[in-house]
PDB file of C-alpha atoms in Angstrom:
ATOM      1  CA  GLY O   1     -15.846 -61.536  -6.582  1.00 55.00           C
ATOM      2  CA  GLN O   2     -12.900 -61.479  -8.934  1.00 62.00           C
ATOM      3  CA  GLN O   3     -13.739 -61.479 -12.632  1.00 73.00           C
ATOM      4  CA  LEU O   4     -12.117 -62.338 -15.902  1.00 88.00           C
ATOM      5  CA  ASN O   5     -13.263 -60.760 -19.130  1.00 93.00           C
ATOM      6  CA  GLN O   6     -12.981 -63.251 -21.954  1.00 95.00           C
ATOM      7  CA  SER O   7     -13.559 -62.299 -25.575  1.00 96.00           C
ATOM      8  CA  PRO O   8     -14.995 -62.888 -27.986  1.00 96.00           C
ATOM      9  CA  GLN O   9     -18.049 -64.683 -26.577  1.00 94.00           C
ATOM     10  CA  SER O  10     -18.425 -66.702 -29.767  1.00 95.00           C
ATOM     11  CA  MET O  11     -16.719 -67.140 -33.127  1.00 96.00           C
ATOM     12  CA  PHE O  12     -17.703 -68.684 -36.441  1.00 96.00           C
ATOM     13  CA  ILE O  13     -14.729 -69.400 -38.668  1.00 95.00           C
ATOM     14  CA  GLN O  14     -13.892 -71.302 -41.828  1.00 96.00           C
ATOM     15  CA  GLU O  15     -11.836 -74.456 -41.565  1.00 97.00           C
ATOM     16  CA  GLY O  16      -8.172 -73.578 -42.058  1.00 97.00           C
ATOM     17  CA  GLU O  17      -8.431 -70.096 -40.566  1.00 97.00           C
ATOM     18  CA  ASP O  18      -6.452 -68.960 -37.548  1.00 97.00           C
ATOM     19  CA  VAL O  19      -8.256 -68.059 -34.299  1.00 96.00           C
ATOM     20  CA  SER O  20      -7.377 -65.606 -31.550  1.00 97.00           C
ATOM     21  CA  MET O  21      -9.073 -65.100 -28.208  1.00 98.00           C
ATOM     22  CA  ASN O  22      -8.059 -63.340 -25.023  1.00 97.00           C
ATOM     23  CA  CYS O  23      -8.744 -62.824 -21.352  1.00 97.00           C
ATOM     24  CA  THR O  24      -8.184 -59.746 -19.240  1.00 96.00           C
ATOM     25  CA  SER O  25      -8.262 -59.152 -15.521  1.00 93.00           C
ATOM     26  CA  SER O  26      -8.433 -56.032 -13.395  1.00 89.00           C
ATOM     27  CA  SER O  27      -5.892 -57.595 -11.038  1.00 88.00           C
ATOM     28  CA  ILE O  28      -2.502 -59.194 -11.465  1.00 90.00           C
ATOM     29  CA  PHE O  29      -2.479 -62.957 -11.914  1.00 90.00           C
ATOM     30  CA  ASN O  30       0.477 -65.264 -11.366  1.00 89.00           C
ATOM     31  CA  THR O  31      -1.000 -68.217 -13.258  1.00 91.00           C
ATOM     32  CA  TRP O  32      -3.014 -68.426 -16.475  1.00 93.00           C
ATOM     33  CA  LEU O  33      -4.603 -71.625 -17.750  1.00 93.00           C
ATOM     34  CA  TRP O  34      -6.518 -72.384 -20.924  1.00 96.00           C
ATOM     35  CA  TYR O  35      -9.121 -75.156 -21.050  1.00 95.00           C
ATOM     36  CA  LYS O  36     -11.324 -76.620 -23.773  1.00 96.00           C
ATOM     37  CA  GLN O  37     -14.745 -78.108 -23.151  1.00 95.00           C
ATOM     38  CA  ASP O  38     -16.364 -80.457 -25.651  1.00 94.00           C
ATOM     39  CA  PRO O  39     -20.166 -80.844 -25.555  1.00 87.00           C
ATOM     40  CA  GLY O  40     -21.273 -83.000 -22.625  1.00 86.00           C
ATOM     41  CA  GLU O  41     -17.771 -83.214 -21.198  1.00 90.00           C
ATOM     42  CA  GLY O  42     -15.761 -81.523 -18.497  1.00 92.00           C
ATOM     43  CA  PRO O  43     -13.072 -78.946 -19.347  1.00 94.00           C
ATOM     44  CA  VAL O  44      -9.684 -80.332 -20.354  1.00 93.00           C
ATOM     45  CA  LEU O  45      -6.465 -78.412 -19.775  1.00 92.00           C
ATOM     46  CA  LEU O  46      -4.749 -77.197 -22.959  1.00 94.00           C
ATOM     47  CA  ILE O  47      -1.932 -74.930 -21.794  1.00 94.00           C
ATOM     48  CA  ALA O  48      -0.624 -73.673 -18.443  1.00 92.00           C
ATOM     49  CA  LEU O  49       1.385 -70.439 -18.064  1.00 93.00           C
ATOM     50  CA  TYR O  50       3.285 -69.476 -14.930  1.00 90.00           C
ATOM     51  CA  LYS O  51       5.559 -66.542 -15.854  1.00 93.00           C
ATOM     52  CA  ALA O  52       4.872 -63.084 -17.292  1.00 94.00           C
ATOM     53  CA  GLY O  53       5.844 -63.005 -20.961  1.00 95.00           C
ATOM     54  CA  GLU O  54       5.814 -66.789 -21.247  1.00 95.00           C
ATOM     55  CA  LEU O  55       4.833 -68.127 -24.669  1.00 97.00           C
ATOM     56  CA  THR O  56       3.886 -71.798 -24.782  1.00 96.00           C
ATOM     57  CA  SER O  57       2.726 -74.020 -27.635  1.00 96.00           C
ATOM     58  CA  ASN O  58       0.786 -77.255 -27.710  1.00 94.00           C
ATOM     59  CA  GLY O  59       0.539 -78.429 -31.310  1.00 96.00           C
ATOM     60  CA  ARG O  60      -1.465 -75.840 -33.240  1.00 97.00           C
ATOM     61  CA  LEU O  61      -2.259 -73.947 -30.040  1.00 98.00           C
ATOM     62  CA  THR O  62      -0.131 -71.123 -28.675  1.00 98.00           C
ATOM     63  CA  ALA O  63      -0.819 -69.169 -25.506  1.00 98.00           C
ATOM     64  CA  GLN O  64       0.916 -66.195 -23.965  1.00 97.00           C
ATOM     65  CA  PHE O  65       1.053 -64.788 -20.441  1.00 96.00           C
ATOM     66  CA  GLY O  66       0.834 -61.017 -20.881  1.00 96.00           C
ATOM     67  CA  ILE O  67       3.703 -58.840 -19.722  1.00 95.00           C
ATOM     68  CA  THR O  68       1.379 -56.784 -17.516  1.00 94.00           C
ATOM     69  CA  ARG O  69       0.221 -60.066 -15.866  1.00 93.00           C
ATOM     70  CA  LYS O  70      -3.353 -58.886 -16.413  1.00 94.00           C
ATOM     71  CA  ASP O  71      -4.039 -60.678 -19.675  1.00 96.00           C
ATOM     72  CA  SER O  72      -3.489 -63.828 -21.670  1.00 97.00           C
ATOM     73  CA  PHE O  73      -4.010 -64.837 -25.292  1.00 97.00           C
ATOM     74  CA  LEU O  74      -4.757 -68.111 -27.022  1.00 98.00           C
ATOM     75  CA  ASN O  75      -4.190 -68.639 -30.730  1.00 98.00           C
ATOM     76  CA  ILE O  76      -5.225 -71.649 -32.774  1.00 98.00           C
ATOM     77  CA  SER O  77      -3.632 -72.009 -36.197  1.00 97.00           C
ATOM     78  CA  ALA O  78      -5.192 -73.728 -39.212  1.00 97.00           C
ATOM     79  CA  SER O  79      -8.448 -74.620 -37.462  1.00 97.00           C
ATOM     80  CA  ILE O  80     -10.067 -78.013 -38.029  1.00 96.00           C
ATOM     81  CA  PRO O  81     -13.610 -79.245 -37.257  1.00 95.00           C
ATOM     82  CA  SER O  82     -12.551 -80.932 -34.005  1.00 95.00           C
ATOM     83  CA  ASP O  83     -11.504 -77.529 -32.624  1.00 96.00           C
ATOM     84  CA  VAL O  84     -15.219 -76.838 -32.054  1.00 96.00           C
ATOM     85  CA  GLY O  85     -16.039 -76.318 -28.400  1.00 96.00           C
ATOM     86  CA  ILE O  86     -15.908 -73.789 -25.600  1.00 96.00           C
ATOM     87  CA  TYR O  87     -12.541 -72.389 -24.606  1.00 97.00           C
ATOM     88  CA  PHE O  88     -12.109 -71.116 -21.046  1.00 95.00           C
ATOM     89  CA  CYS O  89      -9.341 -69.068 -19.569  1.00 95.00           C
ATOM     90  CA  ALA O  90      -8.650 -69.370 -15.857  1.00 92.00           C
ATOM     91  CA  GLY O  91      -6.359 -67.383 -13.626  1.00 90.00           C
ATOM     92  CA  LYS O  92      -4.997 -67.392 -10.147  1.00 85.00           C
ATOM     93  CA  TYR O  93      -4.083 -64.472  -7.954  1.00 79.00           C
ATOM     94  CA  SER O  94      -1.135 -64.648  -5.632  1.00 69.00           C
ATOM     95  CA  GLY O  95      -1.747 -66.259  -2.306  1.00 62.00           C
ATOM     96  CA  ASN O  96      -3.997 -69.119  -1.352  1.00 66.00           C
ATOM     97  CA  THR O  97      -6.846 -68.439  -3.757  1.00 74.00           C
ATOM     98  CA  PRO O  98      -8.701 -70.826  -6.092  1.00 79.00           C
ATOM     99  CA  LEU O  99      -8.781 -70.420  -9.850  1.00 83.00           C
ATOM    100  CA  VAL O 100     -11.141 -67.861 -11.398  1.00 87.00           C
ATOM    101  CA  PHE O 101     -12.718 -68.775 -14.738  1.00 90.00           C
ATOM    102  CA  GLY O 102     -13.767 -66.623 -17.672  1.00 92.00           C
ATOM    103  CA  LYS O 103     -17.208 -67.108 -19.246  1.00 92.00           C
ATOM    104  CA  GLY O 104     -15.786 -68.913 -22.248  1.00 94.00           C
ATOM    105  CA  THR O 105     -15.434 -68.435 -25.999  1.00 96.00           C
ATOM    106  CA  ARG O 106     -17.675 -70.710 -28.087  1.00 95.00           C
ATOM    107  CA  LEU O 107     -15.870 -71.687 -31.289  1.00 97.00           C
ATOM    108  CA  SER O 108     -17.679 -73.020 -34.341  1.00 96.00           C
ATOM    109  CA  VAL O 109     -15.743 -74.209 -37.390  1.00 95.00           C
ATOM    110  CA  ILE O 110     -17.429 -74.303 -40.781  1.00 91.00           C
ATOM    111  CA  ALA O 111     -16.043 -76.967 -43.074  1.00 85.00           C
TER     112      ALA O 111
ATOM    113  CA  ASN P   1      -6.664 -94.142 -15.591  1.00 65.00           C
ATOM    114  CA  ALA P   2      -9.950 -93.123 -13.998  1.00 77.00           C
ATOM    115  CA  GLY P   3      -8.988 -89.566 -12.984  1.00 93.00           C
ATOM    116  CA  VAL P   4     -12.031 -87.744 -11.562  1.00 95.00           C
ATOM    117  CA  THR P   5     -15.275 -89.734 -11.507  1.00 96.00           C
ATOM    118  CA  GLN P   6     -18.665 -88.145 -10.914  1.00 97.00           C
ATOM    119  CA  THR P   7     -21.970 -89.883 -10.317  1.00 97.00           C
ATOM    120  CA  PRO P   8     -24.729 -89.679 -11.351  1.00 97.00           C
ATOM    121  CA  LYS P   9     -24.411 -88.216 -14.853  1.00 95.00           C
ATOM    122  CA  PHE P  10     -28.018 -87.009 -14.931  1.00 96.00           C
ATOM    123  CA  ARG P  11     -30.673 -86.432 -12.289  1.00 96.00           C
ATOM    124  CA  ILE P  12     -34.098 -84.853 -12.044  1.00 97.00           C
ATOM    125  CA  LEU P  13     -35.192 -83.682  -8.599  1.00 97.00           C
ATOM    126  CA  LYS P  14     -38.433 -82.255  -7.325  1.00 97.00           C
ATOM    127  CA  ILE P  15     -38.383 -78.981  -5.400  1.00 97.00           C
ATOM    128  CA  GLY P  16     -37.517 -79.647  -1.770  1.00 97.00           C
ATOM    129  CA  GLN P  17     -35.883 -83.021  -2.345  1.00 97.00           C
ATOM    130  CA  SER P  18     -32.326 -83.687  -1.309  1.00 96.00           C
ATOM    131  CA  MET P  19     -29.487 -85.520  -2.993  1.00 96.00           C
ATOM    132  CA  THR P  20     -25.742 -86.059  -2.901  1.00 98.00           C
ATOM    133  CA  LEU P  21     -23.517 -85.682  -5.930  1.00 98.00           C
ATOM    134  CA  GLN P  22     -20.566 -88.025  -5.662  1.00 98.00           C
ATOM    135  CA  CYS P  23     -17.008 -87.242  -6.710  1.00 98.00           C
ATOM    136  CA  ALA P  24     -13.948 -89.466  -6.425  1.00 97.00           C
ATOM    137  CA  GLN P  25     -10.387 -89.052  -7.680  1.00 97.00           C
ATOM    138  CA  ASP P  26      -7.587 -91.588  -7.807  1.00 95.00           C
ATOM    139  CA  MET P  27      -4.656 -89.225  -8.380  1.00 93.00           C
ATOM    140  CA  ASN P  28      -3.919 -88.627  -4.683  1.00 93.00           C
ATOM    141  CA  HIS P  29      -4.650 -84.926  -5.134  1.00 93.00           C
ATOM    142  CA  ASN P  30      -5.043 -82.858  -1.997  1.00 92.00           C
ATOM    143  CA  TYR P  31      -7.184 -80.173  -3.580  1.00 92.00           C
ATOM    144  CA  MET P  32     -10.733 -80.786  -4.755  1.00 94.00           C
ATOM    145  CA  TYR P  33     -13.381 -78.407  -6.060  1.00 94.00           C
ATOM    146  CA  TRP P  34     -17.056 -78.226  -6.953  1.00 96.00           C
ATOM    147  CA  TYR P  35     -18.184 -75.890  -9.727  1.00 95.00           C
ATOM    148  CA  ARG P  36     -21.528 -75.201 -11.300  1.00 96.00           C
ATOM    149  CA  GLN P  37     -21.876 -74.200 -14.926  1.00 94.00           C
ATOM    150  CA  ASP P  38     -24.916 -72.274 -16.083  1.00 91.00           C
ATOM    151  CA  PRO P  39     -25.441 -71.568 -19.799  1.00 82.00           C
ATOM    152  CA  GLY P  40     -23.136 -68.808 -20.997  1.00 76.00           C
ATOM    153  CA  MET P  41     -21.881 -68.128 -17.482  1.00 80.00           C
ATOM    154  CA  GLY P  42     -18.658 -70.073 -17.239  1.00 84.00           C
ATOM    155  CA  LEU P  43     -17.745 -71.944 -14.088  1.00 90.00           C
ATOM    156  CA  LYS P  44     -18.558 -70.726 -10.601  1.00 91.00           C
ATOM    157  CA  LEU P  45     -16.857 -72.216  -7.564  1.00 92.00           C
ATOM    158  CA  ILE P  46     -19.232 -73.626  -4.951  1.00 96.00           C
ATOM    159  CA  TYR P  47     -16.895 -75.200  -2.384  1.00 96.00           C
ATOM    160  CA  TYR P  48     -13.357 -76.433  -2.304  1.00 93.00           C
ATOM    161  CA  SER P  49     -11.143 -78.516  -0.063  1.00 93.00           C
ATOM    162  CA  VAL P  50      -7.410 -78.355   0.520  1.00 90.00           C
ATOM    163  CA  GLY P  51      -7.231 -81.746   2.159  1.00 92.00           C
ATOM    164  CA  ALA P  52      -9.131 -84.340   4.146  1.00 94.00           C
ATOM    165  CA  GLY P  53     -11.147 -82.696   6.913  1.00 95.00           C
ATOM    166  CA  ILE P  54     -10.790 -79.165   5.482  1.00 95.00           C
ATOM    167  CA  THR P  55     -13.390 -77.400   3.358  1.00 96.00           C
ATOM    168  CA  ASP P  56     -14.038 -73.786   2.420  1.00 94.00           C
ATOM    169  CA  LYS P  57     -16.705 -71.769   0.664  1.00 95.00           C
ATOM    170  CA  GLY P  58     -16.325 -70.582  -2.878  1.00 92.00           C
ATOM    171  CA  GLU P  59     -18.248 -67.917  -4.762  1.00 90.00           C
ATOM    172  CA  VAL P  60     -21.737 -69.510  -4.619  1.00 94.00           C
ATOM    173  CA  PRO P  61     -22.010 -71.831  -1.559  1.00 97.00           C
ATOM    174  CA  ASN P  62     -25.599 -71.120  -0.496  1.00 96.00           C
ATOM    175  CA  GLY P  63     -27.868 -74.164  -0.667  1.00 96.00           C
ATOM    176  CA  TYR P  64     -24.987 -76.649  -0.697  1.00 98.00           C
ATOM    177  CA  ASN P  65     -22.883 -78.575   1.790  1.00 97.00           C
ATOM    178  CA  VAL P  66     -19.710 -80.613   1.414  1.00 98.00           C
ATOM    179  CA  SER P  67     -17.566 -82.953   3.433  1.00 96.00           C
ATOM    180  CA  ARG P  68     -14.089 -84.387   2.913  1.00 97.00           C
ATOM    181  CA  SER P  69     -13.538 -87.413   5.107  1.00 97.00           C
ATOM    182  CA  THR P  70     -10.956 -88.979   2.771  1.00 97.00           C
ATOM    183  CA  THR P  71      -8.458 -87.681   0.212  1.00 96.00           C
ATOM    184  CA  GLU P  72     -10.290 -89.494  -2.574  1.00 97.00           C
ATOM    185  CA  ASP P  73     -13.899 -88.393  -2.051  1.00 97.00           C
ATOM    186  CA  PHE P  74     -15.607 -84.996  -2.015  1.00 98.00           C
ATOM    187  CA  PRO P  75     -19.416 -85.308  -2.071  1.00 98.00           C
ATOM    188  CA  LEU P  76     -21.678 -82.299  -2.627  1.00 98.00           C
ATOM    189  CA  ARG P  77     -25.055 -82.282  -0.889  1.00 98.00           C
ATOM    190  CA  LEU P  78     -28.185 -80.373  -1.779  1.00 96.00           C
ATOM    191  CA  GLU P  79     -30.583 -80.392   1.179  1.00 91.00           C
ATOM    192  CA  LEU P  80     -33.642 -78.594  -0.213  1.00 95.00           C
ATOM    193  CA  ALA P  81     -33.442 -78.500  -3.993  1.00 96.00           C
ATOM    194  CA  ALA P  82     -34.633 -75.313  -5.698  1.00 97.00           C
ATOM    195  CA  PRO P  83     -35.126 -74.555  -9.414  1.00 96.00           C
ATOM    196  CA  SER P  84     -32.194 -72.112  -9.219  1.00 96.00           C
ATOM    197  CA  GLN P  85     -29.955 -75.121  -8.620  1.00 97.00           C
ATOM    198  CA  THR P  86     -30.690 -76.501 -12.075  1.00 97.00           C
ATOM    199  CA  SER P  87     -27.227 -76.584 -13.609  1.00 97.00           C
ATOM    200  CA  VAL P  88     -24.330 -78.768 -14.665  1.00 96.00           C
ATOM    201  CA  TYR P  89     -22.046 -79.583 -11.746  1.00 98.00           C
ATOM    202  CA  PHE P  90     -18.370 -80.326 -12.190  1.00 96.00           C
ATOM    203  CA  CYS P  91     -15.969 -81.757  -9.681  1.00 97.00           C
ATOM    204  CA  ALA P  92     -12.250 -81.163 -10.137  1.00 94.00           C
ATOM    205  CA  SER P  93      -9.006 -81.968  -8.358  1.00 94.00           C
ATOM    206  CA  SER P  94      -5.469 -80.642  -8.445  1.00 90.00           C
ATOM    207  CA  PHE P  95      -2.106 -81.427  -6.938  1.00 85.00           C
ATOM    208  CA  SER P  96      -1.883 -77.993  -5.352  1.00 76.00           C
ATOM    209  CA  GLN P  97      -3.834 -74.761  -5.192  1.00 66.00           C
ATOM    210  CA  GLY P  98      -4.229 -72.877  -8.428  1.00 59.00           C
ATOM    211  CA  VAL P  99      -2.348 -75.242 -10.699  1.00 70.00           C
ATOM    212  CA  GLU P 100      -3.974 -77.236 -13.429  1.00 72.00           C
ATOM    213  CA  ALA P 101      -7.174 -78.885 -12.265  1.00 81.00           C
ATOM    214  CA  PHE P 102      -8.552 -82.103 -13.712  1.00 90.00           C
ATOM    215  CA  PHE P 103     -12.294 -82.181 -14.208  1.00 94.00           C
ATOM    216  CA  GLY P 104     -14.891 -84.928 -14.074  1.00 95.00           C
ATOM    217  CA  GLN P 105     -17.475 -85.344 -16.823  1.00 94.00           C
ATOM    218  CA  GLY P 106     -20.175 -83.479 -14.937  1.00 95.00           C
ATOM    219  CA  THR P 107     -23.604 -84.113 -13.429  1.00 97.00           C
ATOM    220  CA  ARG P 108     -26.558 -82.520 -15.178  1.00 96.00           C
ATOM    221  CA  LEU P 109     -29.165 -81.685 -12.533  1.00 97.00           C
ATOM    222  CA  THR P 110     -32.671 -80.451 -13.205  1.00 97.00           C
ATOM    223  CA  VAL P 111     -34.942 -79.301 -10.383  1.00 97.00           C
ATOM    224  CA  VAL P 112     -38.644 -79.176 -11.252  1.00 96.00           C
TER     225      VAL P 112
END
């Protein structure tokens, strides 16, 4: 099946630091989504991207749809303890195909 | 705003038992999905539905069945539970295919 490579797998950062994570695909996507999952909860949508080159912010979060349409990046500025969780990227190929999810980046914030 | 509701939240099954995981959404979404999440493995699509009466297999459908008799409900059935089906199951819905999906809180299933 189709696969997304998400990195890093996990991160330990100090409170106040900025965070970057990314997803890459071997195929072209026409939609990229970023989700966050808190422990014991379902994933919650953070940012949706629909056009190559698109840069979208949601508070301290910024995500970009790569120009090649094969990658996407998520940045979190000035991290806080509540940023802890697992961040998933998800993408969609053209046509009538469901979303494909990456394996997630587990973020830990040290106060 | 209920969104996507899954029941039960937790369940322990014995090998060979059957059960149905319930999922309901009140957003009038046509598209509904079932995923399983294994530790460190992300989300894998089991089945999905593009509307009432229409279902299709995802990446890992073996051992599961679904039905979609109404827009609101999308139950997932396990007929003969196996230890490999121990996982957290998430139901999701979306307005259309491939756009943002809204997830339920999950059902944690253990098969012993």
